Amino acid sequence: MPISDAKVLTGRQKPMTEVAMLFAEVTTEHGLVGLGFSYSKRAGGPAQFAHAREVAPVLVGEDPNDIARLWTKLVWAGASVGRSGAATQAIAALDNALWDLKGKRAGLSLSKLLGAHHDSVRCYNTSGGFLHTPIGGVLDNATRSIEAGLGGIKIKVGQPDGALDLARVKALREHVGDDFPIMVDANQQWDRATAIRMGRALEEFDLVWIEEPLDAYDAVGHADLAARLDTPIASGEMLTSVREHKELIDARSVDIVQPDAPRIGGITQFMRLLALADEAGLDLAPHFAMELHVHLASTYPRQPWVEHFEWLEPLFNERIQIADGRMIVPSAAGIGLTLSDRVTGWTVADDLVTE
């Protein structure tokens, strides 16, 4: 079924029908294999694939332990297309594969390799709250999520008619009760004046956060909104570099930072960003890709949230365990994922670099 959020209802995007996945395997001379991935929604998958194919050969013959140096080498291999966007999203698949390999060589999960603060992390569901789903279906999805052990529910807002948004949030709050955590996501579709009005109207529902109320790059607008509302402001999923996130952090634009490791260049860059966010006293709620982010969020000193999307589950043989509102951090070495037979059959190209 095509997926719709506020960007669709405002005419800026078409309903989403697919997620393009980029997988990378890095093999050592001793036969160990690291698996990494990146992704793109709606458009950009072929661009990521093409760029990764061009720059990957610079890894041949290198020591896979030197991940930070290799990330820089990959960036310079494609320097003419920049250090953000599709270029770094392509590099992310290779970077993640190197970290998976390092974990396997050490016999440690990615969480333990990086240094864990938590063995489990709070989790919330998003996939059941899109705007194409009637409110009755949203409430049914919320019930199923709670019964499955999830600890929060996020629904989409940002419709042209704000009254419809408020009615949906009111119905959800009444359905789950006063104490259950709920969040809303406007997907960048409000202007500054609308965000203030809607933010004030939403205060009564005691939300955990309001996500992407404004354009993702509007640091000034987000900072003003965060200062004027009691409800915390969250954003960052659309940003594609640490530098872009740093602009929001420096401006005090958000209370909760929402990086996406595949979008900002992989685990190497994600960990750089976590240090900046921690220093600024921000909370953390990574976007999408829970199979990867459950590890990364576990390394954050504060209690993070991880977004539950079941969309990628058919790609892997493993499943993340959930109990009492929390995701259990996997203990298998590396990222702890193996590709399912189904996705192996979908592979477009293999053995791009063999010498």
Coordinates of C-alpha atoms in Angstrom, one line a residue:
M1 CA 0.0 0.0 0.0
P2 CA 1.4 3.5 -0.9
I3 CA 2.5 5.4 2.2
S4 CA 1.4 9.0 2.8
D5 CA 2.5 11.7 5.2
A6 CA 2.0 15.4 5.2
K7 CA 4.4 15.9 2.3
V8 CA 2.0 14.0 0.1
L9 CA -1.1 15.9 1.3
T10 CA 0.6 19.2 0.6
G11 CA 1.5 18.1 -2.9
R12 CA 5.3 18.1 -2.4
Q13 CA 5.8 14.4 -2.8
K14 CA 4.0 11.4 -4.2
P15 CA 3.0 8.5 -1.9
M16 CA 6.0 6.3 -1.1
T17 CA 5.9 2.9 -2.7
E18 CA 9.4 1.6 -2.1
V19 CA 12.6 1.8 -0.2
A20 CA 15.8 1.3 -2.2
M21 CA 18.5 -0.6 -0.2
L22 CA 22.3 -0.5 -0.8
F23 CA 24.2 -3.4 0.7
A24 CA 28.0 -3.7 1.0
E25 CA 30.1 -6.6 2.0
V26 CA 33.8 -6.1 2.8
T27 CA 35.8 -9.3 2.8
T28 CA 39.3 -9.8 4.4
E29 CA 42.1 -11.9 3.0
H30 CA 41.2 -14.4 5.7
G31 CA 37.6 -14.7 4.6
L32 CA 35.8 -12.7 7.3
V33 CA 32.9 -10.6 5.9
G34 CA 31.4 -7.4 7.2
L35 CA 27.9 -6.4 6.1
G36 CA 26.7 -2.9 5.9
F37 CA 23.7 -1.1 4.4
S38 CA 22.3 2.3 3.4
Y39 CA 19.0 3.2 1.9
S40 CA 16.9 5.8 0.1
K41 CA 13.2 6.5 0.0
R42 CA 11.4 7.5 -3.2
A43 CA 14.5 8.4 -5.1
G44 CA 18.3 8.3 -4.9
G45 CA 19.0 4.5 -4.7
P46 CA 20.6 4.3 -8.1
A47 CA 22.8 7.3 -7.4
Q48 CA 24.0 5.7 -4.1
F49 CA 24.8 2.5 -5.8
A50 CA 26.7 4.1 -8.6
H51 CA 28.8 6.2 -6.2
A52 CA 29.6 3.3 -4.0
R53 CA 30.7 1.3 -7.0
E54 CA 33.1 4.0 -8.0
V55 CA 34.7 4.7 -4.7
A56 CA 34.8 1.2 -3.2
P57 CA 38.0 0.1 -4.9
V58 CA 40.1 2.5 -2.8
L59 CA 39.5 0.1 0.2
V60 CA 41.3 -2.8 -1.5
G61 CA 44.5 -3.7 0.3
E62 CA 43.8 -1.4 3.2
D63 CA 43.8 -2.4 6.9
P64 CA 40.0 -2.6 7.8
N65 CA 40.7 -1.6 11.4
D66 CA 41.5 2.0 10.3
I67 CA 37.9 3.0 9.8
A68 CA 38.1 6.7 10.4
R69 CA 41.0 7.0 8.0
L70 CA 39.2 4.9 5.4
W71 CA 36.1 7.1 5.7
T72 CA 38.2 10.1 4.8
K73 CA 39.8 8.2 1.9
L74 CA 36.4 7.3 0.6
V75 CA 35.2 10.9 0.8
W76 CA 38.3 12.1 -1.1
A77 CA 37.8 9.5 -3.7
G78 CA 34.5 11.2 -4.7
A79 CA 35.4 14.7 -3.5
S80 CA 33.9 16.4 -6.5
V81 CA 30.3 15.5 -5.4
G82 CA 30.8 16.7 -1.9
R83 CA 30.6 15.5 1.7
S84 CA 26.8 15.1 2.2
G85 CA 23.8 13.8 0.4
A86 CA 24.0 10.7 -1.9
A87 CA 27.8 10.7 -1.6
T88 CA 28.0 10.1 2.1
Q89 CA 24.9 7.9 2.0
A90 CA 26.8 5.6 -0.4
I91 CA 29.9 5.7 1.8
A92 CA 27.7 4.8 4.8
A93 CA 27.1 1.3 3.5
L94 CA 30.9 0.7 3.3
D95 CA 31.6 2.3 6.7
N96 CA 28.9 0.2 8.4
A97 CA 30.3 -2.9 6.8
L98 CA 33.8 -2.1 8.2
W99 CA 32.3 -1.6 11.7
D100 CA 30.4 -4.9 11.4
L101 CA 33.7 -6.6 10.4
K102 CA 35.6 -5.1 13.3
G103 CA 32.9 -6.3 15.7
K104 CA 33.1 -9.8 14.3
R105 CA 36.9 -9.8 14.5
A106 CA 36.7 -8.7 18.1
G107 CA 33.9 -11.1 19.0
L108 CA 31.8 -8.2 20.2
S109 CA 28.4 -6.8 19.3
L110 CA 28.6 -3.3 17.8
S111 CA 27.1 -1.9 21.0
K112 CA 29.8 -3.5 23.2
L113 CA 32.6 -2.6 20.7
L114 CA 31.6 1.1 20.8
G115 CA 30.9 1.1 24.5
A116 CA 27.4 0.5 25.7
H117 CA 25.5 2.4 28.4
H118 CA 22.3 0.3 28.0
D119 CA 21.4 -3.3 27.3
S120 CA 18.0 -2.1 26.1
V121 CA 16.5 1.1 24.8
R122 CA 13.1 2.7 24.8
C123 CA 11.2 2.1 21.6
Y124 CA 8.1 3.6 19.9
N125 CA 6.1 2.7 16.8
T126 CA 5.7 5.0 13.7
S127 CA 4.6 2.7 10.9
G128 CA 1.0 2.5 12.2
G129 CA 0.4 6.2 12.3
F130 CA 0.6 7.5 8.7
L131 CA -2.0 9.8 7.3
H132 CA -3.3 7.4 4.7
T133 CA -4.6 5.3 7.6
P134 CA -8.0 6.3 8.9
I135 CA -8.1 7.2 12.6
G136 CA -9.8 3.9 13.4
G137 CA -7.0 2.0 11.9
V138 CA -4.4 4.2 13.7
L139 CA -6.0 3.3 17.0
D140 CA -6.1 -0.4 16.1
N141 CA -2.4 -0.2 15.2
A142 CA -1.7 1.5 18.5
T143 CA -3.4 -1.3 20.4
R144 CA -1.4 -3.9 18.5
S145 CA 1.9 -2.0 19.2
I146 CA 1.2 -1.8 22.9
E147 CA 0.3 -5.5 23.1
A148 CA 3.6 -6.2 21.3
G149 CA 5.5 -4.4 24.0
L150 CA 6.3 -1.1 22.4
G151 CA 6.7 1.8 24.7
G152 CA 5.3 4.7 22.6
I153 CA 3.2 5.6 19.6
K154 CA 4.0 8.3 17.0
I155 CA 1.5 9.6 14.5
K156 CA 1.8 11.9 11.5
V157 CA 0.3 15.4 11.5
G158 CA 0.8 18.4 9.2
Q159 CA -2.4 18.2 7.2
P160 CA -3.6 21.4 5.5
D161 CA -6.5 21.4 7.9
G162 CA -5.0 21.5 11.4
A163 CA -8.3 20.7 13.0
L164 CA -8.0 17.2 11.5
D165 CA -4.6 16.8 13.1
L166 CA -5.9 17.8 16.5
A167 CA -8.8 15.5 16.3
R168 CA -6.5 12.5 15.5
V169 CA -4.1 13.4 18.4
K170 CA -7.1 13.8 20.8
A171 CA -8.4 10.4 19.7
L172 CA -5.1 8.7 20.2
R173 CA -4.6 10.3 23.6
E174 CA -8.0 9.1 24.8
H175 CA -7.3 5.7 23.4
V176 CA -4.0 5.0 25.1
G177 CA -4.6 7.0 28.3
D178 CA -3.0 10.0 29.9
D179 CA 0.3 8.4 30.8
F180 CA 1.3 6.5 27.7
P181 CA 4.0 8.2 25.6
I182 CA 2.9 9.7 22.3
M183 CA 4.7 11.8 19.7
V184 CA 3.7 13.6 16.5
D185 CA 5.5 14.3 13.3
A186 CA 4.7 17.1 10.9
N187 CA 7.3 16.2 8.3
Q188 CA 8.4 19.8 7.8
Q189 CA 5.0 21.0 6.5
W190 CA 4.3 23.9 8.8
D191 CA 5.5 27.5 8.4
R192 CA 6.6 29.3 11.5
A193 CA 3.3 30.9 12.4
T194 CA 1.4 27.6 11.9
A195 CA 4.0 25.8 14.0
I196 CA 3.5 28.2 16.9
R197 CA -0.3 27.9 16.7
M198 CA -0.3 24.1 16.4
G199 CA 2.4 23.7 19.0
R200 CA 0.3 25.6 21.5
A201 CA -2.8 23.7 20.6
L202 CA -0.9 20.4 21.1
E203 CA 0.4 21.3 24.6
E204 CA -2.6 19.8 26.3
F205 CA -1.8 16.3 25.0
D206 CA 1.5 16.1 26.9
L207 CA 3.5 14.9 23.9
V208 CA 7.0 13.5 24.2
W209 CA 7.9 15.6 21.3
I210 CA 6.8 17.5 18.1
E211 CA 8.9 16.3 15.2
E212 CA 10.0 18.3 12.2
P213 CA 7.5 21.1 12.6
L214 CA 9.5 23.3 10.2
D215 CA 11.8 22.9 7.2
A216 CA 14.7 20.7 8.4
Y217 CA 17.3 23.5 7.6
D218 CA 15.4 26.3 9.4
A219 CA 17.7 26.5 12.5
V220 CA 16.4 29.9 13.5
G221 CA 12.7 29.0 13.3
H222 CA 13.3 25.8 15.2
A223 CA 15.2 27.6 17.9
D224 CA 12.4 30.2 18.4
L225 CA 9.8 27.4 18.5
A226 CA 11.8 25.4 21.0
A227 CA 12.1 28.4 23.3
R228 CA 8.4 29.2 23.1
L229 CA 6.8 25.8 23.6
D230 CA 6.8 23.5 26.6
T231 CA 6.7 20.4 24.3
P232 CA 10.2 19.3 23.3
I233 CA 11.1 19.8 19.6
A234 CA 12.8 17.0 17.6
S235 CA 14.4 17.1 14.2
G236 CA 17.4 15.9 12.2
E237 CA 16.4 12.9 10.1
M238 CA 16.6 14.7 6.8
L239 CA 20.1 16.1 7.4
T240 CA 23.0 14.4 5.6
S241 CA 26.1 15.4 7.5
V242 CA 27.4 16.1 11.0
R243 CA 28.0 19.7 9.9
E244 CA 24.3 20.2 9.2
H245 CA 23.3 18.7 12.6
K246 CA 25.9 20.9 14.3
E247 CA 24.1 24.0 13.0
L248 CA 20.9 22.9 14.8
I249 CA 22.8 22.0 17.9
D250 CA 24.7 25.3 18.1
A251 CA 21.5 27.3 17.6
R252 CA 19.7 25.3 20.3
S253 CA 17.1 24.5 17.7
V254 CA 16.1 21.1 19.1
D255 CA 15.7 19.3 22.4
I256 CA 15.9 15.9 20.8
V257 CA 18.4 15.1 18.0
Q258 CA 17.3 12.6 15.4
P259 CA 20.2 11.5 13.2
D260 CA 20.1 8.7 10.7
A261 CA 23.4 6.8 10.5
P262 CA 23.0 5.8 6.8
R263 CA 22.1 9.3 5.8
I264 CA 25.0 11.1 7.5
G265 CA 27.7 8.8 6.4
G266 CA 27.6 5.7 8.6
I267 CA 28.6 4.8 12.1
T268 CA 31.9 6.8 12.1
Q269 CA 30.0 10.0 11.6
F270 CA 27.1 9.0 13.8
M271 CA 29.5 8.6 16.8
R272 CA 31.0 12.1 16.1
L273 CA 27.5 13.5 16.2
L274 CA 26.6 11.7 19.5
A275 CA 29.6 13.4 21.2
L276 CA 28.3 16.8 20.1
A277 CA 24.8 16.1 21.2
D278 CA 25.8 14.8 24.5
E279 CA 28.0 17.8 25.2
A280 CA 24.9 20.0 24.4
G281 CA 22.7 18.1 26.8
L282 CA 20.3 16.8 24.1
D283 CA 18.2 13.7 24.0
L284 CA 18.5 11.2 21.2
A285 CA 15.9 9.4 19.0
P286 CA 17.6 8.1 15.8
H287 CA 15.5 7.9 12.6
F288 CA 14.4 4.6 10.9
A289 CA 16.8 1.6 10.5
M290 CA 16.2 0.2 14.0
E291 CA 18.4 -2.9 13.2
L292 CA 21.4 -0.5 13.2
H293 CA 20.3 2.2 15.5
V294 CA 19.4 -0.1 18.5
H295 CA 23.2 -0.6 18.8
L296 CA 24.2 3.0 18.3
A297 CA 21.5 4.4 20.7
S298 CA 22.7 2.0 23.4
T299 CA 26.0 3.9 23.5
Y300 CA 24.3 7.2 24.5
P301 CA 24.6 8.2 28.2
R302 CA 21.0 9.5 28.4
Q303 CA 18.0 7.2 27.9
P304 CA 17.3 7.3 24.1
W305 CA 14.3 6.3 22.0
V306 CA 14.6 4.0 18.9
E307 CA 12.0 4.1 16.2
H308 CA 10.3 0.8 15.5
F309 CA 9.7 0.2 11.8
E310 CA 9.1 -3.4 10.7
W311 CA 9.6 -2.5 7.0
L312 CA 13.2 -3.9 6.8
E313 CA 12.5 -7.2 8.7
P314 CA 12.1 -9.3 5.5
L315 CA 15.7 -8.4 4.5
F316 CA 17.3 -10.1 7.4
N317 CA 17.2 -13.5 9.1
E318 CA 17.3 -11.9 12.6
R319 CA 14.6 -10.2 14.6
I320 CA 15.0 -7.6 17.4
Q321 CA 13.4 -8.6 20.6
I322 CA 11.0 -6.2 22.4
A323 CA 9.7 -6.3 26.0
D324 CA 8.2 -3.9 28.5
G325 CA 8.5 -0.9 26.1
R326 CA 12.1 -1.5 25.2
M327 CA 14.2 -3.0 22.4
I328 CA 16.8 -5.5 23.6
V329 CA 20.2 -4.8 22.2
P330 CA 21.4 -7.8 20.2
S331 CA 24.4 -9.6 21.5
A332 CA 25.7 -11.3 18.3
A333 CA 29.0 -10.1 17.0
G334 CA 29.1 -7.0 14.8
I335 CA 25.7 -5.5 13.8
G336 CA 24.4 -9.1 14.1
L337 CA 22.6 -9.3 10.7
T338 CA 22.6 -11.8 7.9
L339 CA 20.8 -11.3 4.6
S340 CA 17.7 -13.5 4.1
D341 CA 17.4 -15.7 1.0
R342 CA 14.7 -13.3 -0.3
V343 CA 17.0 -10.3 -0.4
T344 CA 19.9 -12.3 -1.7
G345 CA 17.8 -13.1 -4.7
W346 CA 17.1 -9.4 -5.2
T347 CA 20.8 -8.5 -5.3
V348 CA 21.5 -6.4 -8.4
A349 CA 25.3 -6.8 -8.5
D350 CA 27.9 -8.8 -6.7
D351 CA 31.7 -9.0 -6.5
L352 CA 32.3 -5.5 -7.8
V353 CA 35.8 -5.4 -6.3
T354 CA 37.7 -8.7 -6.3
E355 CA 41.3 -7.8 -6.7

